[in-house]
Amino acid sequence: MREILGRRRRLLSRRGDEGPDLIGAALTFAAEWQWPVLPGVAADPQDGSRCACPDPECTVPGAHPFDPGLLAATTDARMVRWWWTNRPTAPIVLATGGKAPCAVSLPALPAARALAALDRRGTRLGPVVASPTRWAILVKPYSLEQLGELLYAQDFVPGSLRFHGEGGYLALPPSVTAQGEIRWERAPLPGSASPWAPDVEAVVDVLVDALTRTGVSAPEM
């Protein structure tokens, strides 16, 4: 247990001047939690605010799969170790859905208000991933049919609410992307098992309400 907890502490923090322990975090996600991951494209080395991919209008700069593609995501420790040994600063990208968690993300300010509202309701939450502009609440895997029924029941679904399900992806801590550092707003609890996450139904109403109240509905947010 001491070894597991020590590894988890490295996952949640930096290693001083050496920078984030990306390979340690990637191995925890893949080998311990069985979350399929792969290295992201990273930021442009000449302009850290831009993506290194060929798309000049990239909407998630430095935080998405490119080479290899999303289908290469794996839980195999040997492959993960090889990737980050050769690309030690590459962001860690989670392939959402399947047996891995899904996520619901929204802009940071309404996300903070939504988390406070969920806490007041006594809703149990799992990990929450934060970038400088958006936060993502990890939820249990859901099907497209399940999501469709859930959204159909809403009077209005803001365009800035994004769903990371089967075939989607999400950058995980402690990655550094062109948009800034990815961190845990709500860190996984210490332990050897894969972190618990709520059902998507438990959070969507509050997230929609937080976005509607703050007027944040544009998809480009």
XYZ file of N, CA and C in Angstrom:
663
model
N 0.822 -1.202 0.000
C 0.000 0.000 0.000
C 0.857 1.254 0.000
N 2.016 1.206 0.715
C 2.882 2.383 0.767
C 3.361 2.760 -0.622
N 3.676 1.757 -1.438
C 4.147 2.043 -2.789
C 3.042 2.677 -3.612
N 1.813 2.179 -3.507
C 0.699 2.714 -4.274
C 0.427 4.160 -3.889
N 0.402 4.443 -2.582
C 0.144 5.798 -2.127
C 1.252 6.742 -2.564
N 2.474 6.288 -2.527
C 3.572 7.120 -2.982
C 3.452 7.454 -4.455
N 3.057 6.477 -5.239
C 2.870 6.718 -6.661
C 1.731 7.689 -6.894
N 0.659 7.563 -6.099
C -0.473 8.456 -6.234
C -0.104 9.890 -5.885
N 0.743 10.069 -4.870
C 1.167 11.423 -4.530
C 1.945 12.047 -5.688
N 2.752 11.252 -6.357
C 3.487 11.786 -7.506
C 2.534 12.167 -8.618
N 1.438 11.394 -8.764
C 0.454 11.679 -9.798
C -0.218 13.018 -9.536
N -0.436 13.347 -8.262
C -1.198 14.544 -7.911
C -0.326 15.781 -7.792
N 0.975 15.650 -7.894
C 1.839 16.801 -7.674
C 3.007 16.773 -8.646
N 3.748 17.877 -8.634
C 4.931 17.963 -9.481
C 6.165 17.418 -8.768
N 7.200 17.159 -9.521
C 8.446 16.661 -8.940
C 9.487 17.778 -8.919
N 9.136 18.884 -8.292
C 10.082 19.982 -8.170
C 10.497 20.515 -9.523
N 11.808 20.705 -9.710
C 12.317 21.294 -10.936
C 12.228 20.349 -12.129
N 11.936 19.084 -11.897
C 11.884 18.131 -12.999
C 10.593 18.236 -13.794
N 9.617 18.982 -13.293
C 8.352 19.106 -13.992
C 7.397 17.990 -13.620
N 6.250 17.941 -14.287
C 5.239 16.951 -13.927
C 5.680 15.524 -14.237
N 5.261 14.593 -13.390
C 5.595 13.178 -13.574
C 4.579 12.550 -14.526
N 4.720 12.860 -15.807
C 3.746 12.404 -16.795
C 3.773 10.892 -16.965
N 4.950 10.298 -17.012
C 5.001 8.849 -17.207
C 4.420 8.115 -16.001
N 4.682 8.619 -14.798
C 4.106 8.000 -13.606
C 2.597 8.097 -13.596
N 2.077 9.277 -13.973
C 0.632 9.456 -14.023
C 0.012 8.567 -15.100
N 0.620 8.531 -16.292
C 0.086 7.723 -17.384
C 0.048 6.241 -17.006
N 1.071 5.758 -16.304
C 1.100 4.360 -15.876
C 0.032 4.084 -14.817
N -0.220 5.049 -13.942
C -1.289 4.871 -12.961
C -2.630 4.753 -13.653
N -2.905 5.670 -14.583
C -4.177 5.627 -15.307
C -4.353 4.295 -16.045
N -3.317 3.904 -16.780
C -3.437 2.740 -17.658
C -3.346 1.423 -16.895
N -2.265 1.235 -16.155
C -1.990 -0.068 -15.546
C -2.811 -0.309 -14.279
N -3.003 0.740 -13.456
C -3.726 0.555 -12.196
C -5.234 0.740 -12.357
N -5.617 1.773 -13.093
C -7.040 2.095 -13.202
C -7.694 1.522 -14.444
N -6.876 1.017 -15.383
C -7.378 0.442 -16.637
C -8.127 1.482 -17.485
N -7.594 2.692 -17.491
C -8.100 3.744 -18.369
C -7.208 3.792 -19.605
N -7.732 3.620 -20.805
C -6.902 3.681 -22.012
C -6.422 5.108 -22.285
N -5.123 5.268 -22.444
C -4.535 6.586 -22.669
C -3.600 6.540 -23.865
N -3.226 7.707 -24.333
C -2.244 7.856 -25.400
C -1.664 9.260 -25.310
N -0.487 9.491 -25.912
C 0.103 10.828 -25.853
C -0.612 11.801 -26.768
N -0.824 13.028 -26.273
C -1.430 14.075 -27.082
C -0.413 14.750 -27.986
N -0.903 15.640 -28.833
C -0.059 16.257 -29.847
C 0.901 17.284 -29.261
N 0.561 17.913 -28.145
C 1.392 18.918 -27.460
C 1.333 20.267 -28.165
N 1.933 21.252 -27.530
C 1.937 22.610 -28.059
C 3.029 22.781 -29.107
N 2.885 23.809 -29.925
C 3.896 24.152 -30.925
C 5.171 24.586 -30.200
N 6.311 23.948 -30.483
C 7.552 24.309 -29.780
C 8.006 25.740 -30.067
N 7.568 26.324 -31.192
C 7.939 27.698 -31.533
C 6.978 28.722 -30.941
N 5.748 28.308 -30.678
C 4.725 29.200 -30.127
C 3.865 28.386 -29.177
N 4.162 28.473 -27.899
C 3.499 27.628 -26.908
C 2.021 27.851 -26.771
N 1.471 28.916 -27.366
C 0.038 29.162 -27.302
C -0.726 28.510 -28.443
N -0.012 27.874 -29.367
C -0.633 27.239 -30.528
C -0.408 25.734 -30.480
N -1.197 25.010 -31.272
C -1.084 23.557 -31.333
C -0.025 23.145 -32.341
N 0.607 22.010 -32.108
C 1.612 21.503 -33.040
C 0.991 20.750 -34.210
N -0.324 20.577 -34.197
C -0.992 19.880 -35.301
C -1.112 20.812 -36.510
N -1.455 20.285 -37.707
C -1.502 21.125 -38.911
C -2.675 22.102 -38.955
N -3.662 21.968 -38.060
C -4.862 22.811 -38.116
C -4.599 24.156 -37.450
N -4.550 25.254 -38.217
C -4.272 26.564 -37.601
C -5.412 27.059 -36.718
N -6.604 26.470 -36.867
C -7.761 26.873 -36.069
C -8.093 25.832 -34.998
N -7.122 25.045 -34.582
C -7.354 23.980 -33.603
C -8.039 24.544 -32.355
N -9.137 23.898 -31.929
C -9.920 24.398 -30.794
C -9.456 23.835 -29.456
N -8.628 22.792 -29.481
C -8.073 22.234 -28.237
C -6.559 22.115 -28.401
N -5.867 23.237 -28.534
C -4.444 23.206 -28.880
C -3.603 22.453 -27.859
N -2.886 21.463 -28.368
C -1.988 20.677 -27.533
C -2.656 19.695 -26.622
N -3.955 19.448 -26.824
C -4.697 18.596 -25.880
C -5.554 17.558 -26.587
N -5.071 17.055 -27.725
C -5.858 16.066 -28.463
C -4.940 15.052 -29.125
N -5.483 13.879 -29.514
C -4.669 12.892 -30.230
C -4.342 13.391 -31.637
N -3.227 12.956 -32.162
C -2.880 13.258 -33.552
C -2.065 12.123 -34.143
N -0.914 11.842 -33.582
C -0.067 10.745 -34.043
C 0.602 10.126 -32.815
N 0.061 9.002 -32.331
C -0.965 8.154 -32.923
C -2.381 8.714 -32.732
N -3.323 8.116 -33.485
C -4.711 8.513 -33.383
C -5.383 7.914 -32.164
N -6.621 8.330 -31.934
C -7.346 7.946 -30.723
C -7.485 6.429 -30.585
N -7.605 5.715 -31.696
C -7.796 4.264 -31.623
C -6.585 3.543 -31.033
N -5.456 4.219 -30.953
C -4.251 3.603 -30.385
C -4.253 3.600 -28.858
N -5.205 4.274 -28.228
C -5.241 4.346 -26.760
C -5.201 2.946 -26.155
N -4.443 2.785 -25.076
C -4.220 1.453 -24.522
C -4.051 1.505 -23.011
N -4.219 0.342 -22.386
C -3.906 0.186 -20.963
C -2.623 -0.616 -20.778
N -1.954 -0.926 -21.854
C -0.739 -1.733 -21.798
C 0.425 -0.905 -21.243
N 0.958 -1.324 -20.104
C 2.001 -0.558 -19.433
C 3.261 -0.441 -20.284
N 3.609 -1.481 -21.036
C 4.826 -1.424 -21.847
C 4.712 -0.361 -22.934
N 3.524 -0.285 -23.571
C 3.323 0.714 -24.619
C 3.318 2.119 -24.036
N 2.661 2.269 -22.898
C 2.612 3.576 -22.237
C 4.006 4.033 -21.844
N 4.771 3.114 -21.267
C 6.130 3.468 -20.871
C 6.960 3.846 -22.098
N 6.838 3.142 -23.203
C 7.593 3.453 -24.422
C 7.214 4.828 -24.952
N 5.893 5.117 -24.990
C 5.455 6.419 -25.491
C 6.087 7.559 -24.703
N 5.948 7.530 -23.375
C 6.401 8.671 -22.585
C 7.899 8.665 -22.322
N 8.564 7.549 -22.562
C 10.020 7.567 -22.550
C 10.537 8.335 -23.765
N 9.851 8.183 -24.878
C 10.250 8.855 -26.108
C 9.645 10.244 -26.251
N 8.527 10.487 -25.562
C 7.866 11.797 -25.631
C 7.536 12.233 -24.201
N 8.534 12.552 -23.399
C 8.322 12.746 -21.958
C 7.449 13.923 -21.583
N 7.249 14.891 -22.489
C 6.423 16.047 -22.158
C 5.041 15.995 -22.808
N 4.739 14.878 -23.480
C 3.450 14.780 -24.183
C 2.291 14.789 -23.188
N 1.215 15.545 -23.476
C 0.030 15.493 -22.631
C -0.553 14.082 -22.596
N -1.206 13.754 -21.491
C -1.871 12.459 -21.351
C -3.324 12.619 -21.789
N -3.716 11.856 -22.784
C -5.078 11.938 -23.301
C -5.819 10.653 -22.967
N -6.967 10.791 -22.319
C -7.836 9.662 -21.995
C -8.824 9.436 -23.123
N -8.947 8.196 -23.590
C -10.011 7.826 -24.527
C -11.262 7.517 -23.703
N -12.237 8.407 -23.729
C -13.415 8.276 -22.876
C -14.385 7.235 -23.419
N -15.202 6.709 -22.508
C -16.210 5.730 -22.893
C -15.692 4.312 -22.845
N -16.560 3.381 -23.206
C -16.208 1.970 -23.075
C -16.182 1.601 -21.610
N -15.038 1.085 -21.143
C -14.873 0.776 -19.724
C -14.249 1.937 -18.953
N -13.826 2.971 -19.679
C -13.244 4.151 -19.047
C -14.348 5.150 -18.722
N -14.070 6.096 -17.822
C -15.092 7.097 -17.531
C -15.383 7.990 -18.727
N -16.570 8.555 -18.743
C -16.915 9.629 -19.658
C -16.771 10.936 -18.886
N -17.110 12.056 -19.510
C -17.000 13.339 -18.833
C -18.015 14.311 -19.412
N -18.355 15.306 -18.603
C -19.159 16.441 -19.045
C -18.355 17.685 -18.699
N -18.115 18.551 -19.693
C -17.285 19.728 -19.435
C -18.031 21.003 -19.773
N -17.609 22.087 -19.120
C -18.214 23.400 -19.301
C -17.205 24.460 -18.897
N -17.432 25.726 -19.284
C -16.490 26.787 -18.923
C -16.272 26.884 -17.418
N -15.093 27.375 -17.031
C -14.645 27.279 -15.648
C -15.544 28.004 -14.647
N -15.984 29.225 -14.953
C -16.766 29.978 -13.973
C -18.104 29.313 -13.650
N -18.934 28.992 -14.647
C -20.161 28.270 -14.303
C -19.900 26.887 -13.730
N -18.770 26.269 -14.097
C -18.433 24.958 -13.528
C -18.217 25.070 -12.024
N -17.512 26.119 -11.588
C -17.295 26.308 -10.150
C -18.622 26.497 -9.425
N -19.531 27.240 -10.037
C -20.847 27.453 -9.428
C -21.654 26.158 -9.413
N -21.523 25.370 -10.459
C -22.243 24.101 -10.518
C -21.744 23.137 -9.453
N -20.420 23.084 -9.241
C -19.883 22.207 -8.200
C -20.390 22.624 -6.820
N -20.452 23.936 -6.572
C -20.979 24.413 -5.292
C -22.444 24.006 -5.127
N -23.217 24.090 -6.224
C -24.623 23.701 -6.158
C -24.773 22.200 -5.923
N -23.928 21.398 -6.563
C -23.968 19.950 -6.354
C -23.587 19.600 -4.920
N -22.624 20.323 -4.360
C -22.250 20.093 -2.965
C -23.405 20.420 -2.026
N -24.106 21.510 -2.308
C -25.240 21.883 -1.457
C -26.346 20.837 -1.507
N -26.491 20.196 -2.657
C -27.507 19.148 -2.803
C -27.062 17.822 -2.208
N -25.799 17.740 -1.820
C -25.290 16.494 -1.279
C -24.965 15.461 -2.336
N -24.781 15.898 -3.583
C -24.446 14.986 -4.672
C -22.996 14.537 -4.552
N -22.784 13.256 -4.527
C -21.420 12.732 -4.454
C -20.753 12.858 -5.812
N -19.557 13.443 -5.826
C -18.798 13.614 -7.052
C -17.508 12.812 -6.993
N -17.020 12.451 -8.163
C -15.717 11.829 -8.282
C -14.704 12.875 -8.715
N -13.691 12.493 -9.473
C -12.676 13.448 -9.913
C -13.239 14.523 -10.844
N -12.671 15.706 -10.735
C -13.001 16.823 -11.620
C -11.691 17.353 -12.186
N -11.597 17.400 -13.504
C -10.393 17.857 -14.206
C -10.579 19.317 -14.594
N -9.546 20.136 -14.383
C -9.642 21.563 -14.683
C -8.498 22.013 -15.575
N -8.851 22.778 -16.609
C -7.884 23.538 -17.385
C -8.131 25.013 -17.064
N -7.309 25.925 -17.569
C -7.561 27.336 -17.275
C -8.913 27.837 -17.759
N -9.504 27.177 -18.751
C -10.755 27.684 -19.317
C -11.962 26.784 -19.091
N -11.743 25.472 -18.905
C -12.867 24.549 -18.780
C -12.607 23.529 -17.682
N -13.679 23.091 -17.040
C -13.626 22.009 -16.071
C -14.443 20.836 -16.607
N -14.017 19.632 -16.276
C -14.703 18.421 -16.728
C -14.989 17.521 -15.532
N -16.258 17.164 -15.360
C -16.668 16.244 -14.302
C -16.669 14.830 -14.871
N -15.885 13.943 -14.279
C -15.880 12.558 -14.735
C -17.148 11.867 -14.263
N -17.750 11.099 -15.173
C -18.975 10.358 -14.877
C -18.823 8.926 -15.369
N -19.737 8.072 -14.943
C -19.706 6.681 -15.398
C -19.973 6.619 -16.902
N -19.473 5.580 -17.567
C -19.746 5.441 -19.004
C -21.245 5.443 -19.289
N -21.626 6.085 -20.384
C -23.029 6.133 -20.789
C -23.121 5.848 -22.289
N -24.288 5.422 -22.725
C -24.508 5.145 -24.138
C -25.076 6.386 -24.824
N -25.015 6.420 -26.148
C -25.598 7.527 -26.904
C -27.104 7.591 -26.691
N -27.731 6.413 -26.585
C -29.181 6.386 -26.349
C -29.514 6.991 -24.997
N -28.734 6.642 -23.988
C -28.941 7.181 -22.647
C -28.759 8.697 -22.643
N -27.716 9.171 -23.310
C -27.472 10.601 -23.362
C -28.575 11.320 -24.135
N -29.021 10.711 -25.247
C -30.077 11.326 -26.041
C -31.366 11.517 -25.253
N -31.751 10.505 -24.500
C -32.951 10.616 -23.682
C -32.807 11.690 -22.619
N -31.613 11.770 -22.043
C -31.358 12.754 -20.989
C -31.452 14.178 -21.546
N -30.880 14.408 -22.705
C -30.897 15.745 -23.288
C -32.276 16.102 -23.835
N -33.004 15.109 -24.313
C -34.349 15.372 -24.833
C -35.265 15.899 -23.732
N -34.998 15.494 -22.502
C -35.827 15.923 -21.377
C -35.525 17.354 -20.948
N -34.453 17.952 -21.477
C -34.102 19.317 -21.111
C -34.851 20.312 -22.005
N -35.270 21.423 -21.428
C -35.905 22.474 -22.229
C -34.896 23.136 -23.152
N -33.647 23.235 -22.687
C -32.603 23.907 -23.461
C -31.260 23.345 -23.030
N -30.396 23.044 -23.995
C -29.057 22.540 -23.698
C -28.045 23.546 -24.240
N -27.346 24.274 -23.375
C -26.374 25.268 -23.841
C -25.290 24.646 -24.712
N -24.892 25.367 -25.742
C -23.869 24.862 -26.655
C -22.506 24.720 -26.030
N -22.268 25.415 -24.913
C -20.957 25.323 -24.260
C -20.820 24.092 -23.372
N -21.906 23.314 -23.230
C -21.845 22.058 -22.479
C -21.389 20.953 -23.432
N -20.287 20.302 -23.107
C -19.731 19.277 -23.991
C -19.738 17.922 -23.299
N -19.983 16.906 -24.093
C -20.063 15.539 -23.580
C -18.942 14.719 -24.208
N -18.123 14.135 -23.349
C -16.983 13.328 -23.786
C -17.346 11.866 -23.533
N -17.930 11.236 -24.535
C -18.382 9.861 -24.397
C -17.583 8.918 -25.269
N -18.224 7.839 -25.710
C -17.572 6.862 -26.573
C -17.022 7.550 -27.814
N -15.731 7.338 -28.093
C -15.093 7.981 -29.229
C -14.577 9.371 -28.929
N -14.689 9.813 -27.666
C -14.200 11.123 -27.278
C -12.888 11.032 -26.526
N -12.428 12.174 -26.042
C -11.144 12.201 -25.340
C -11.122 13.383 -24.381
N -10.144 13.327 -23.474
C -9.986 14.374 -22.469
C -8.542 14.362 -21.990
N -7.902 15.532 -21.936
C -6.543 15.622 -21.389
C -6.595 15.517 -19.870
N -5.672 14.749 -19.307
C -5.653 14.495 -17.866
C -4.437 15.136 -17.201
N -4.536 15.438 -15.900
C -3.386 15.951 -15.147
C -2.263 14.914 -15.079
N -1.037 15.348 -14.987
C -0.575 16.740 -14.890
C -0.089 17.292 -16.221
N -0.866 17.076 -17.283
C -0.456 17.533 -18.611
C -0.340 19.052 -18.662
N 0.523 19.513 -19.556
C 0.620 20.933 -19.871
C 0.327 21.084 -21.355
N -0.692 21.864 -21.684
C -1.122 22.044 -23.067
C -0.892 23.492 -23.487
N -1.260 23.810 -24.732
C -1.127 25.181 -25.204
C -2.065 26.128 -24.460
N -3.106 25.585 -23.824
C -4.033 26.403 -23.052
C -3.611 26.539 -21.586
N -2.571 25.828 -21.199
C -2.094 25.895 -19.828
C -2.051 24.527 -19.172
N -1.871 24.538 -17.872
C -1.726 23.296 -17.113
C -3.083 22.647 -16.843
N -3.119 21.327 -16.961
C -4.301 20.551 -16.593
C -4.086 20.057 -15.165
N -5.070 20.283 -14.300
C -4.927 19.922 -12.885
C -6.210 19.264 -12.393
N -6.126 18.737 -11.176
C -7.310 18.198 -10.513
C -7.987 19.308 -9.706
N -9.231 19.639 -10.031
C -10.025 20.494 -9.162
C -10.562 19.670 -7.991
N -10.954 18.427 -8.278
C -11.271 17.442 -7.244
C -10.407 16.221 -7.550
N -9.414 15.994 -6.732
C -8.454 14.921 -6.991
C -9.041 13.564 -6.645
N -8.616 12.508 -7.330
C -9.017 11.150 -6.943
C -8.570 10.843 -5.527
N -9.381 10.134 -4.785
C -9.007 9.742 -3.438
C -7.902 8.695 -3.488
N -6.980 8.695 -2.531
C -5.921 7.689 -2.504
C -6.502 6.282 -2.401
N -5.838 5.338 -3.019
C -6.294 3.953 -3.008
C -5.875 3.262 -4.287
N -6.016 1.969 -4.349
C -5.539 1.210 -5.502
C -6.589 1.023 -6.582
N -7.864 1.256 -6.245
C -8.924 0.982 -7.212
C -9.139 2.189 -8.128
N -9.776 1.948 -9.275
C -10.135 3.031 -10.180
C -11.113 3.969 -9.487
N -10.939 5.279 -9.620
C -11.794 6.225 -8.906
C -13.272 6.066 -9.247
N -14.103 6.282 -8.233
C -15.554 6.252 -8.414
C -16.010 7.502 -9.148
N -17.087 7.389 -9.934
C -17.681 8.532 -10.624
C -19.193 8.398 -10.583
N -19.930 9.517 -10.581
C -21.391 9.458 -10.542
C -21.975 9.140 -11.909
N -23.260 8.813 -11.935
C -23.983 8.693 -13.199
C -24.134 10.070 -13.825
N -24.208 10.130 -15.141
C -24.352 11.418 -15.819
C -25.665 12.101 -15.429
N -26.702 11.307 -15.132
C -27.995 11.894 -14.742
C -27.894 12.724 -13.473
N -26.931 12.401 -12.632
C -26.816 13.072 -11.333
C -26.303 14.501 -11.447
N -25.694 14.851 -12.589
C -25.054 16.168 -12.684
C -25.608 17.064 -13.788
N -26.241 16.505 -14.806
C -26.588 17.304 -15.984
C -27.553 18.438 -15.666
N -28.588 18.188 -14.878
C -29.553 19.242 -14.578
C -28.876 20.457 -13.959
N -27.980 20.215 -13.012
C -27.306 21.316 -12.328
C -26.352 22.044 -13.282
N -25.672 21.319 -14.154
C -24.758 21.956 -15.097
C -25.518 22.825 -16.095
N -26.624 22.320 -16.614
C -27.450 23.111 -17.535
C -27.957 24.368 -16.837
N -28.403 24.225 -15.595
C -28.922 25.371 -14.848
C -27.825 26.408 -14.612
N -26.602 25.951 -14.272
C -25.506 26.886 -14.025
C -25.156 27.672 -15.280
N -25.172 27.013 -16.433
C -24.873 27.693 -17.689
C -25.990 28.647 -18.078
N -27.227 28.244 -17.874
C -28.369 29.089 -18.231
C -28.392 30.350 -17.380
N -28.121 30.210 -16.088
C -28.127 31.357 -15.184
C -27.002 32.351 -15.491
N -25.874 31.849 -15.952
C -24.755 32.737 -16.241
C -24.734 33.197 -17.704
N -25.656 32.671 -18.509
C -25.730 33.085 -19.896
C -24.614 32.589 -20.771
N -23.910 31.553 -20.330
C -22.798 30.992 -21.108
C -23.338 29.864 -21.970
N -23.662 30.165 -23.214
C -24.271 29.143 -24.070
C -23.560 28.968 -25.393
N -22.662 29.884 -25.757
C -22.008 29.799 -27.049
C -21.084 28.601 -27.125
N -21.139 27.801 -28.208
C -20.317 26.591 -28.285
C -18.825 26.863 -28.291
N -18.404 28.047 -28.746
C -16.962 28.308 -28.781
C -16.360 28.520 -27.411
N -17.183 28.652 -26.359
C -16.663 28.786 -25.004
C -16.123 27.465 -24.482
